Short mmCIF file of N, CA, C and O in Angstrom, two decimals:
data_model
loop_
_atom_site.label_atom_id
_atom_site.label_comp_id
_atom_site.label_asym_id
_atom_site.label_seq_id
_atom_site.Cartn_x
_atom_site.Cartn_y
_atom_site.Cartn_z
N MET A 30 132.07 299.34 -57.25
CA MET A 30 132.12 298.41 -56.15
C MET A 30 131.28 298.95 -54.98
O MET A 30 131.36 300.11 -54.64
N LYS A 31 130.48 298.11 -54.39
CA LYS A 31 129.60 298.53 -53.29
C LYS A 31 130.38 298.72 -51.99
O LYS A 31 131.31 297.97 -51.70
N ASN A 32 129.97 299.70 -51.24
CA ASN A 32 130.53 299.91 -49.92
C ASN A 32 129.66 299.13 -48.94
O ASN A 32 128.55 299.52 -48.61
N ILE A 33 130.15 298.00 -48.47
CA ILE A 33 129.36 297.11 -47.62
C ILE A 33 128.99 297.76 -46.30
O ILE A 33 127.96 297.46 -45.72
N ASP A 34 129.78 298.71 -45.82
CA ASP A 34 129.48 299.38 -44.55
C ASP A 34 128.17 300.17 -44.63
O ASP A 34 127.58 300.49 -43.61
N ARG A 35 127.72 300.52 -45.83
CA ARG A 35 126.53 301.33 -45.98
C ARG A 35 125.25 300.50 -46.13
O ARG A 35 124.17 301.04 -46.15
N ILE A 36 125.38 299.21 -46.26
CA ILE A 36 124.20 298.36 -46.42
C ILE A 36 123.49 298.24 -45.07
O ILE A 36 124.10 297.95 -44.05
N ILE A 37 122.20 298.50 -45.09
CA ILE A 37 121.38 298.38 -43.88
C ILE A 37 120.42 297.22 -44.08
O ILE A 37 119.69 297.17 -45.07
N GLU A 38 120.43 296.30 -43.16
CA GLU A 38 119.49 295.18 -43.24
C GLU A 38 118.20 295.58 -42.54
O GLU A 38 118.20 296.19 -41.48
N ILE A 39 117.10 295.20 -43.17
CA ILE A 39 115.77 295.55 -42.65
C ILE A 39 114.90 294.31 -42.62
O ILE A 39 114.89 293.52 -43.56
N ILE A 40 114.17 294.14 -41.54
CA ILE A 40 113.15 293.10 -41.42
C ILE A 40 111.81 293.82 -41.39
O ILE A 40 111.63 294.77 -40.63
N ILE A 41 110.87 293.38 -42.24
CA ILE A 41 109.57 294.04 -42.33
C ILE A 41 108.46 293.09 -41.89
O ILE A 41 108.40 291.94 -42.34
N PHE A 42 107.59 293.58 -41.02
CA PHE A 42 106.38 292.88 -40.62
C PHE A 42 105.19 293.71 -41.06
O PHE A 42 105.10 294.88 -40.73
N GLN A 43 104.28 293.12 -41.80
CA GLN A 43 103.08 293.84 -42.22
C GLN A 43 101.86 293.09 -41.70
O GLN A 43 101.61 291.96 -42.08
N PHE A 44 101.13 293.75 -40.81
CA PHE A 44 99.93 293.19 -40.20
C PHE A 44 100.17 291.77 -39.68
O PHE A 44 99.43 290.85 -39.97
N THR A 45 101.23 291.63 -38.90
CA THR A 45 101.62 290.33 -38.35
C THR A 45 101.56 290.33 -36.83
O THR A 45 100.99 289.43 -36.22
N LEU A 46 102.17 291.34 -36.20
CA LEU A 46 102.31 291.33 -34.74
C LEU A 46 100.98 291.43 -34.01
O LEU A 46 100.86 291.00 -32.88
N HIS A 47 99.95 291.98 -34.67
CA HIS A 47 98.65 292.09 -33.99
C HIS A 47 98.03 290.73 -33.69
O HIS A 47 97.12 290.63 -32.88
N ALA A 48 98.53 289.69 -34.33
CA ALA A 48 97.98 288.34 -34.11
C ALA A 48 98.65 287.63 -32.93
O ALA A 48 98.28 286.50 -32.62
N TRP A 49 99.62 288.27 -32.28
CA TRP A 49 100.39 287.62 -31.24
C TRP A 49 100.27 288.36 -29.91
O TRP A 49 100.10 289.56 -29.87
N SER A 50 100.44 287.61 -28.83
CA SER A 50 100.43 288.21 -27.49
C SER A 50 101.67 289.07 -27.30
O SER A 50 102.63 288.98 -28.08
N ASP A 51 101.68 289.87 -26.25
CA ASP A 51 102.84 290.70 -25.94
C ASP A 51 104.09 289.84 -25.76
O ASP A 51 105.16 290.18 -26.26
N GLU A 52 103.95 288.72 -25.05
CA GLU A 52 105.10 287.84 -24.80
C GLU A 52 105.66 287.29 -26.11
O GLU A 52 106.87 287.24 -26.31
N HIS A 53 104.78 286.85 -27.01
CA HIS A 53 105.24 286.34 -28.30
C HIS A 53 105.90 287.46 -29.13
O HIS A 53 106.92 287.22 -29.78
N CYS A 54 105.32 288.65 -29.11
CA CYS A 54 105.90 289.78 -29.85
C CYS A 54 107.30 290.10 -29.36
O CYS A 54 108.20 290.35 -30.16
N VAL A 55 107.50 290.10 -28.05
CA VAL A 55 108.83 290.38 -27.50
C VAL A 55 109.81 289.31 -27.96
O VAL A 55 110.94 289.62 -28.36
N THR A 56 109.40 288.05 -27.95
CA THR A 56 110.27 286.96 -28.42
C THR A 56 110.63 287.15 -29.89
O THR A 56 111.80 287.03 -30.28
N ILE A 57 109.63 287.47 -30.71
CA ILE A 57 109.87 287.70 -32.14
C ILE A 57 110.84 288.86 -32.33
O ILE A 57 111.81 288.76 -33.09
N LEU A 58 110.59 289.97 -31.63
CA LEU A 58 111.44 291.15 -31.78
C LEU A 58 112.84 290.92 -31.24
O LEU A 58 113.83 291.42 -31.80
N LYS A 59 112.99 290.15 -30.16
CA LYS A 59 114.32 289.82 -29.64
C LYS A 59 115.10 289.00 -30.66
O LYS A 59 116.31 289.20 -30.84
N ASN A 60 114.42 288.06 -31.33
CA ASN A 60 115.09 287.27 -32.36
C ASN A 60 115.54 288.16 -33.52
O ASN A 60 116.62 287.96 -34.07
N CYS A 61 114.70 289.12 -33.89
CA CYS A 61 115.08 290.08 -34.94
C CYS A 61 116.29 290.89 -34.50
O CYS A 61 117.24 291.07 -35.26
N TYR A 62 116.26 291.36 -33.27
CA TYR A 62 117.37 292.16 -32.73
C TYR A 62 118.68 291.37 -32.81
O TYR A 62 119.71 291.88 -33.24
N SER A 63 118.62 290.10 -32.42
CA SER A 63 119.82 289.26 -32.44
C SER A 63 120.32 289.01 -33.87
O SER A 63 121.53 288.91 -34.09
N ALA A 64 119.40 288.91 -34.81
CA ALA A 64 119.77 288.59 -36.19
C ALA A 64 120.29 289.80 -36.97
O ALA A 64 121.00 289.63 -37.95
N LEU A 65 119.95 291.00 -36.53
CA LEU A 65 120.32 292.21 -37.28
C LEU A 65 121.73 292.67 -36.95
O LEU A 65 122.18 292.55 -35.81
N PRO A 66 122.41 293.28 -37.95
CA PRO A 66 123.70 293.92 -37.65
C PRO A 66 123.46 295.20 -36.86
O PRO A 66 122.32 295.62 -36.67
N ASP A 67 124.53 295.85 -36.44
CA ASP A 67 124.41 297.04 -35.59
C ASP A 67 123.58 298.16 -36.20
O ASP A 67 122.94 298.91 -35.47
N ASN A 68 123.56 298.29 -37.51
CA ASN A 68 122.77 299.37 -38.14
C ASN A 68 121.45 298.86 -38.71
O ASN A 68 120.81 299.54 -39.49
N GLY A 69 121.01 297.68 -38.29
CA GLY A 69 119.78 297.08 -38.80
C GLY A 69 118.53 297.73 -38.25
O GLY A 69 118.56 298.44 -37.24
N LYS A 70 117.43 297.48 -38.94
CA LYS A 70 116.14 298.05 -38.55
C LYS A 70 115.04 297.01 -38.70
O LYS A 70 115.12 296.10 -39.51
N VAL A 71 113.99 297.20 -37.93
CA VAL A 71 112.74 296.47 -38.11
C VAL A 71 111.69 297.50 -38.48
O VAL A 71 111.59 298.55 -37.84
N ILE A 72 110.93 297.21 -39.52
CA ILE A 72 109.81 298.07 -39.91
C ILE A 72 108.53 297.29 -39.65
O ILE A 72 108.37 296.16 -40.13
N ILE A 73 107.64 297.88 -38.88
CA ILE A 73 106.36 297.25 -38.55
C ILE A 73 105.25 298.09 -39.18
O ILE A 73 105.14 299.28 -38.91
N VAL A 74 104.46 297.46 -40.04
CA VAL A 74 103.30 298.13 -40.64
C VAL A 74 102.07 297.53 -39.97
O VAL A 74 101.75 296.36 -40.16
N GLU A 75 101.42 298.32 -39.13
CA GLU A 75 100.27 297.86 -38.35
C GLU A 75 99.32 299.03 -38.13
O GLU A 75 99.71 300.20 -38.24
N ARG A 76 98.12 298.70 -37.75
CA ARG A 76 97.20 299.72 -37.26
C ARG A 76 97.61 300.06 -35.83
O ARG A 76 98.01 299.18 -35.08
N ILE A 77 97.54 301.32 -35.49
CA ILE A 77 97.84 301.74 -34.12
C ILE A 77 96.56 302.32 -33.53
O ILE A 77 95.94 303.20 -34.12
N LEU A 78 96.19 301.79 -32.38
CA LEU A 78 95.00 302.28 -31.70
C LEU A 78 95.24 303.71 -31.23
O LEU A 78 96.25 304.00 -30.60
N PRO A 79 94.32 304.60 -31.50
CA PRO A 79 94.45 305.95 -30.96
C PRO A 79 94.18 305.95 -29.46
O PRO A 79 93.36 305.18 -28.97
N VAL A 80 94.88 306.80 -28.73
CA VAL A 80 94.68 306.88 -27.28
C VAL A 80 93.31 307.48 -26.98
O VAL A 80 92.58 306.98 -26.13
N ASN A 81 92.96 308.54 -27.65
CA ASN A 81 91.65 309.18 -27.51
C ASN A 81 90.95 309.14 -28.87
O ASN A 81 91.04 310.09 -29.63
N PRO A 82 90.29 308.04 -29.16
CA PRO A 82 89.72 307.88 -30.50
C PRO A 82 88.57 308.84 -30.79
O PRO A 82 87.79 309.17 -29.91
N GLU A 83 88.55 309.30 -32.02
CA GLU A 83 87.42 310.09 -32.51
C GLU A 83 86.47 309.11 -33.20
O GLU A 83 86.88 308.06 -33.68
N ALA A 84 85.22 309.46 -33.26
CA ALA A 84 84.24 308.60 -33.91
C ALA A 84 84.32 308.79 -35.42
O ALA A 84 83.59 309.58 -36.01
N THR A 85 85.27 308.07 -36.03
CA THR A 85 85.42 308.12 -37.48
C THR A 85 85.35 306.69 -38.01
O THR A 85 85.59 305.74 -37.27
N PRO A 86 85.05 306.53 -39.28
CA PRO A 86 85.06 305.17 -39.85
C PRO A 86 86.43 304.49 -39.71
O PRO A 86 86.49 303.29 -39.48
N ALA A 87 87.51 305.25 -39.82
CA ALA A 87 88.85 304.66 -39.71
C ALA A 87 89.08 304.10 -38.31
O ALA A 87 89.57 302.99 -38.14
N SER A 88 88.74 304.88 -37.27
CA SER A 88 88.96 304.39 -35.91
C SER A 88 88.04 303.22 -35.59
O SER A 88 88.42 302.29 -34.90
N GLN A 89 86.82 303.26 -36.10
CA GLN A 89 85.91 302.14 -35.87
C GLN A 89 86.45 300.87 -36.50
O GLN A 89 86.34 299.79 -35.92
N GLY A 90 87.09 300.99 -37.65
CA GLY A 90 87.68 299.83 -38.31
C GLY A 90 88.76 299.19 -37.47
O GLY A 90 88.86 297.96 -37.38
N VAL A 91 89.58 299.99 -36.79
CA VAL A 91 90.64 299.46 -35.94
C VAL A 91 90.03 298.72 -34.75
O VAL A 91 90.48 297.64 -34.37
N PHE A 92 88.99 299.27 -34.16
CA PHE A 92 88.36 298.61 -33.03
C PHE A 92 87.65 297.32 -33.45
O PHE A 92 87.65 296.34 -32.71
N ASP A 93 87.09 297.31 -34.65
CA ASP A 93 86.48 296.08 -35.17
C ASP A 93 87.52 294.98 -35.33
O ASP A 93 87.30 293.83 -34.97
N VAL A 94 88.69 295.35 -35.87
CA VAL A 94 89.77 294.38 -36.04
C VAL A 94 90.25 293.90 -34.67
O VAL A 94 90.59 292.73 -34.49
N ASP A 95 90.28 294.78 -33.68
CA ASP A 95 90.69 294.40 -32.33
C ASP A 95 89.75 293.33 -31.78
O ASP A 95 90.20 292.36 -31.17
N LEU A 96 88.48 293.47 -32.01
CA LEU A 96 87.53 292.46 -31.55
C LEU A 96 87.75 291.12 -32.25
O LEU A 96 87.68 290.06 -31.63
N ILE A 97 88.05 291.17 -33.53
CA ILE A 97 88.34 289.95 -34.27
C ILE A 97 89.59 289.27 -33.71
O ILE A 97 89.64 288.05 -33.56
N MET A 98 90.61 290.07 -33.38
CA MET A 98 91.84 289.51 -32.81
C MET A 98 91.53 288.78 -31.50
O MET A 98 92.08 287.72 -31.23
N LEU A 99 90.66 289.35 -30.69
CA LEU A 99 90.30 288.70 -29.42
C LEU A 99 89.63 287.35 -29.64
O LEU A 99 89.81 286.42 -28.87
N LEU A 100 88.87 287.24 -30.72
CA LEU A 100 88.14 286.00 -31.00
C LEU A 100 88.99 284.94 -31.69
O LEU A 100 88.78 283.76 -31.48
N GLN A 101 89.93 285.35 -32.53
CA GLN A 101 90.61 284.39 -33.39
C GLN A 101 92.04 284.05 -32.99
O GLN A 101 92.60 283.09 -33.51
N THR A 102 92.66 284.82 -32.15
CA THR A 102 94.05 284.56 -31.82
C THR A 102 94.25 284.55 -30.31
O THR A 102 93.62 285.31 -29.59
N PRO A 103 95.13 283.70 -29.82
CA PRO A 103 95.42 283.68 -28.39
C PRO A 103 96.34 284.85 -28.01
O PRO A 103 97.53 284.82 -28.29
N GLY A 104 95.76 285.90 -27.47
CA GLY A 104 96.55 287.03 -27.02
C GLY A 104 96.74 288.12 -28.05
O GLY A 104 97.35 289.13 -27.76
N GLY A 105 96.24 287.93 -29.27
CA GLY A 105 96.38 288.94 -30.29
C GLY A 105 95.55 290.18 -29.95
O GLY A 105 94.51 290.08 -29.31
N LYS A 106 96.06 291.34 -30.36
CA LYS A 106 95.33 292.57 -30.09
C LYS A 106 95.92 293.72 -30.90
O LYS A 106 97.07 293.66 -31.34
N GLN A 107 95.14 294.74 -31.08
CA GLN A 107 95.64 295.99 -31.64
C GLN A 107 96.31 296.73 -30.49
O GLN A 107 95.92 296.59 -29.33
N ARG A 108 97.33 297.53 -30.80
CA ARG A 108 98.10 298.19 -29.75
C ARG A 108 98.20 299.70 -30.00
O ARG A 108 98.15 300.15 -31.13
N THR A 109 98.41 300.43 -28.92
CA THR A 109 98.69 301.86 -29.01
C THR A 109 100.17 302.04 -29.33
O THR A 109 100.97 301.09 -29.23
N LYS A 110 100.56 303.25 -29.66
CA LYS A 110 101.96 303.55 -29.93
C LYS A 110 102.81 303.26 -28.69
O LYS A 110 103.90 302.70 -28.79
N LYS A 111 102.31 303.62 -27.52
CA LYS A 111 103.06 303.37 -26.27
C LYS A 111 103.25 301.87 -26.03
O LYS A 111 104.29 301.45 -25.53
N GLU A 112 102.24 301.06 -26.38
CA GLU A 112 102.38 299.62 -26.22
C GLU A 112 103.44 299.05 -27.17
O GLU A 112 104.24 298.20 -26.78
N PHE A 113 103.46 299.54 -28.44
CA PHE A 113 104.50 299.11 -29.37
C PHE A 113 105.88 299.55 -28.87
O PHE A 113 106.85 298.80 -28.97
N GLU A 114 105.95 300.75 -28.32
CA GLU A 114 107.23 301.25 -27.80
C GLU A 114 107.72 300.38 -26.64
O GLU A 114 108.90 300.04 -26.57
N ALA A 115 106.83 300.00 -25.74
CA ALA A 115 107.21 299.15 -24.61
C ALA A 115 107.73 297.79 -25.10
O ALA A 115 108.74 297.28 -24.58
N LEU A 116 107.07 297.21 -26.10
CA LEU A 116 107.53 295.93 -26.66
C LEU A 116 108.92 296.08 -27.28
O LEU A 116 109.79 295.22 -27.08
N SER A 117 109.13 297.17 -28.01
CA SER A 117 110.41 297.36 -28.69
C SER A 117 111.55 297.55 -27.69
O SER A 117 112.64 297.01 -27.86
N ILE A 118 111.30 298.31 -26.64
CA ILE A 118 112.34 298.54 -25.63
C ILE A 118 112.64 297.26 -24.88
O ILE A 118 113.81 296.94 -24.63
N GLU A 119 111.61 296.48 -24.56
CA GLU A 119 111.83 295.20 -23.87
C GLU A 119 112.65 294.24 -24.74
O GLU A 119 113.42 293.44 -24.22
N ALA A 120 112.50 294.35 -26.06
CA ALA A 120 113.25 293.48 -26.98
C ALA A 120 114.68 293.98 -27.22
O ALA A 120 115.47 293.28 -27.86
N GLY A 121 115.02 295.18 -26.72
CA GLY A 121 116.38 295.67 -26.84
C GLY A 121 116.56 296.85 -27.78
O GLY A 121 117.64 297.42 -27.87
N PHE A 122 115.52 297.21 -28.52
CA PHE A 122 115.63 298.35 -29.44
C PHE A 122 115.62 299.65 -28.64
O PHE A 122 115.14 299.71 -27.52
N SER A 123 116.15 300.71 -29.27
CA SER A 123 116.29 301.98 -28.57
C SER A 123 115.01 302.80 -28.53
O SER A 123 114.96 303.84 -27.91
N GLY A 124 113.99 302.35 -29.16
CA GLY A 124 112.73 303.08 -29.23
C GLY A 124 112.16 302.96 -30.62
O GLY A 124 112.58 302.10 -31.39
N LEU A 125 111.21 303.82 -30.94
CA LEU A 125 110.60 303.71 -32.25
C LEU A 125 110.28 305.07 -32.84
O LEU A 125 110.21 306.07 -32.14
N LYS A 126 110.11 305.05 -34.17
CA LYS A 126 109.70 306.25 -34.90
C LYS A 126 108.52 305.80 -35.77
O LYS A 126 108.67 304.96 -36.65
N ALA A 127 107.34 306.36 -35.49
CA ALA A 127 106.14 305.97 -36.22
C ALA A 127 105.78 307.04 -37.25
O ALA A 127 105.81 308.23 -36.96
N THR A 128 105.45 306.58 -38.47
CA THR A 128 105.06 307.47 -39.55
C THR A 128 103.67 307.07 -40.03
O THR A 128 103.46 305.91 -40.38
N HIS A 129 102.76 308.02 -40.03
CA HIS A 129 101.39 307.75 -40.45
C HIS A 129 101.35 307.43 -41.93
O HIS A 129 101.96 308.12 -42.75
N VAL A 130 100.63 306.36 -42.29
CA VAL A 130 100.51 305.96 -43.69
C VAL A 130 99.13 306.33 -44.21
O VAL A 130 98.99 307.11 -45.15
N PHE A 131 98.08 305.76 -43.57
CA PHE A 131 96.71 306.01 -44.00
C PHE A 131 95.77 305.53 -42.91
O PHE A 131 96.01 304.50 -42.29
N ALA A 132 94.67 306.29 -42.71
CA ALA A 132 93.69 305.94 -41.67
C ALA A 132 94.46 305.73 -40.36
O ALA A 132 95.16 306.63 -39.92
N ASN A 133 94.36 304.56 -39.75
CA ASN A 133 95.11 304.30 -38.52
C ASN A 133 96.25 303.33 -38.76
O ASN A 133 96.70 302.65 -37.85
N THR A 134 96.74 303.27 -39.97
CA THR A 134 97.86 302.41 -40.32
C THR A 134 99.15 303.23 -40.28
O THR A 134 99.21 304.33 -40.82
N TRP A 135 100.16 302.67 -39.64
CA TRP A 135 101.42 303.35 -39.43
C TRP A 135 102.59 302.45 -39.84
O TRP A 135 102.49 301.23 -39.71
N ALA A 136 103.65 303.05 -40.30
CA ALA A 136 104.92 302.35 -40.51
C ALA A 136 105.81 302.76 -39.34
O ALA A 136 106.09 303.93 -39.15
N THR A 137 106.20 301.79 -38.55
CA THR A 137 106.97 302.05 -37.34
C THR A 137 108.37 301.47 -37.50
O THR A 137 108.52 300.29 -37.81
N GLU A 138 109.36 302.30 -37.28
CA GLU A 138 110.76 301.90 -37.44
C GLU A 138 111.40 301.69 -36.08
O GLU A 138 111.33 302.55 -35.21
N LEU A 139 112.02 300.52 -35.92
CA LEU A 139 112.79 300.21 -34.71
C LEU A 139 114.26 300.14 -35.11
O LEU A 139 114.62 299.36 -36.00
N LYS A 140 115.11 300.92 -34.46
CA LYS A 140 116.54 300.89 -34.75
C LYS A 140 117.28 300.13 -33.67
O LYS A 140 116.95 300.23 -32.49
N LYS A 141 118.25 299.37 -34.13
CA LYS A 141 119.06 298.59 -33.19
C LYS A 141 120.01 299.52 -32.46
O LYS A 141 120.45 300.51 -32.94
#
């Protein structure tokens, strides 16, 4: 028999939030916060802009995508880790834990 207290609900976004403005992201994350149980999590898989970028093909790719976001979406943009943290705190989460995946792609965990 399963112990229901140990089940953790997770909402995953993969390359989604970069298409939305900060205001829209906060609304989306607030809705997630409201829908999750006390031990729930949001996992965000996105590129994170480096604060002091090095001239590498990986960092250039993130900046290229940022330019595309400016052209194709109203308010969409690539964000730094601090910008993601500010969005998560404004939405009610306690902060974030980012884990590097590949190039400038990160899996970021928000805990309720």
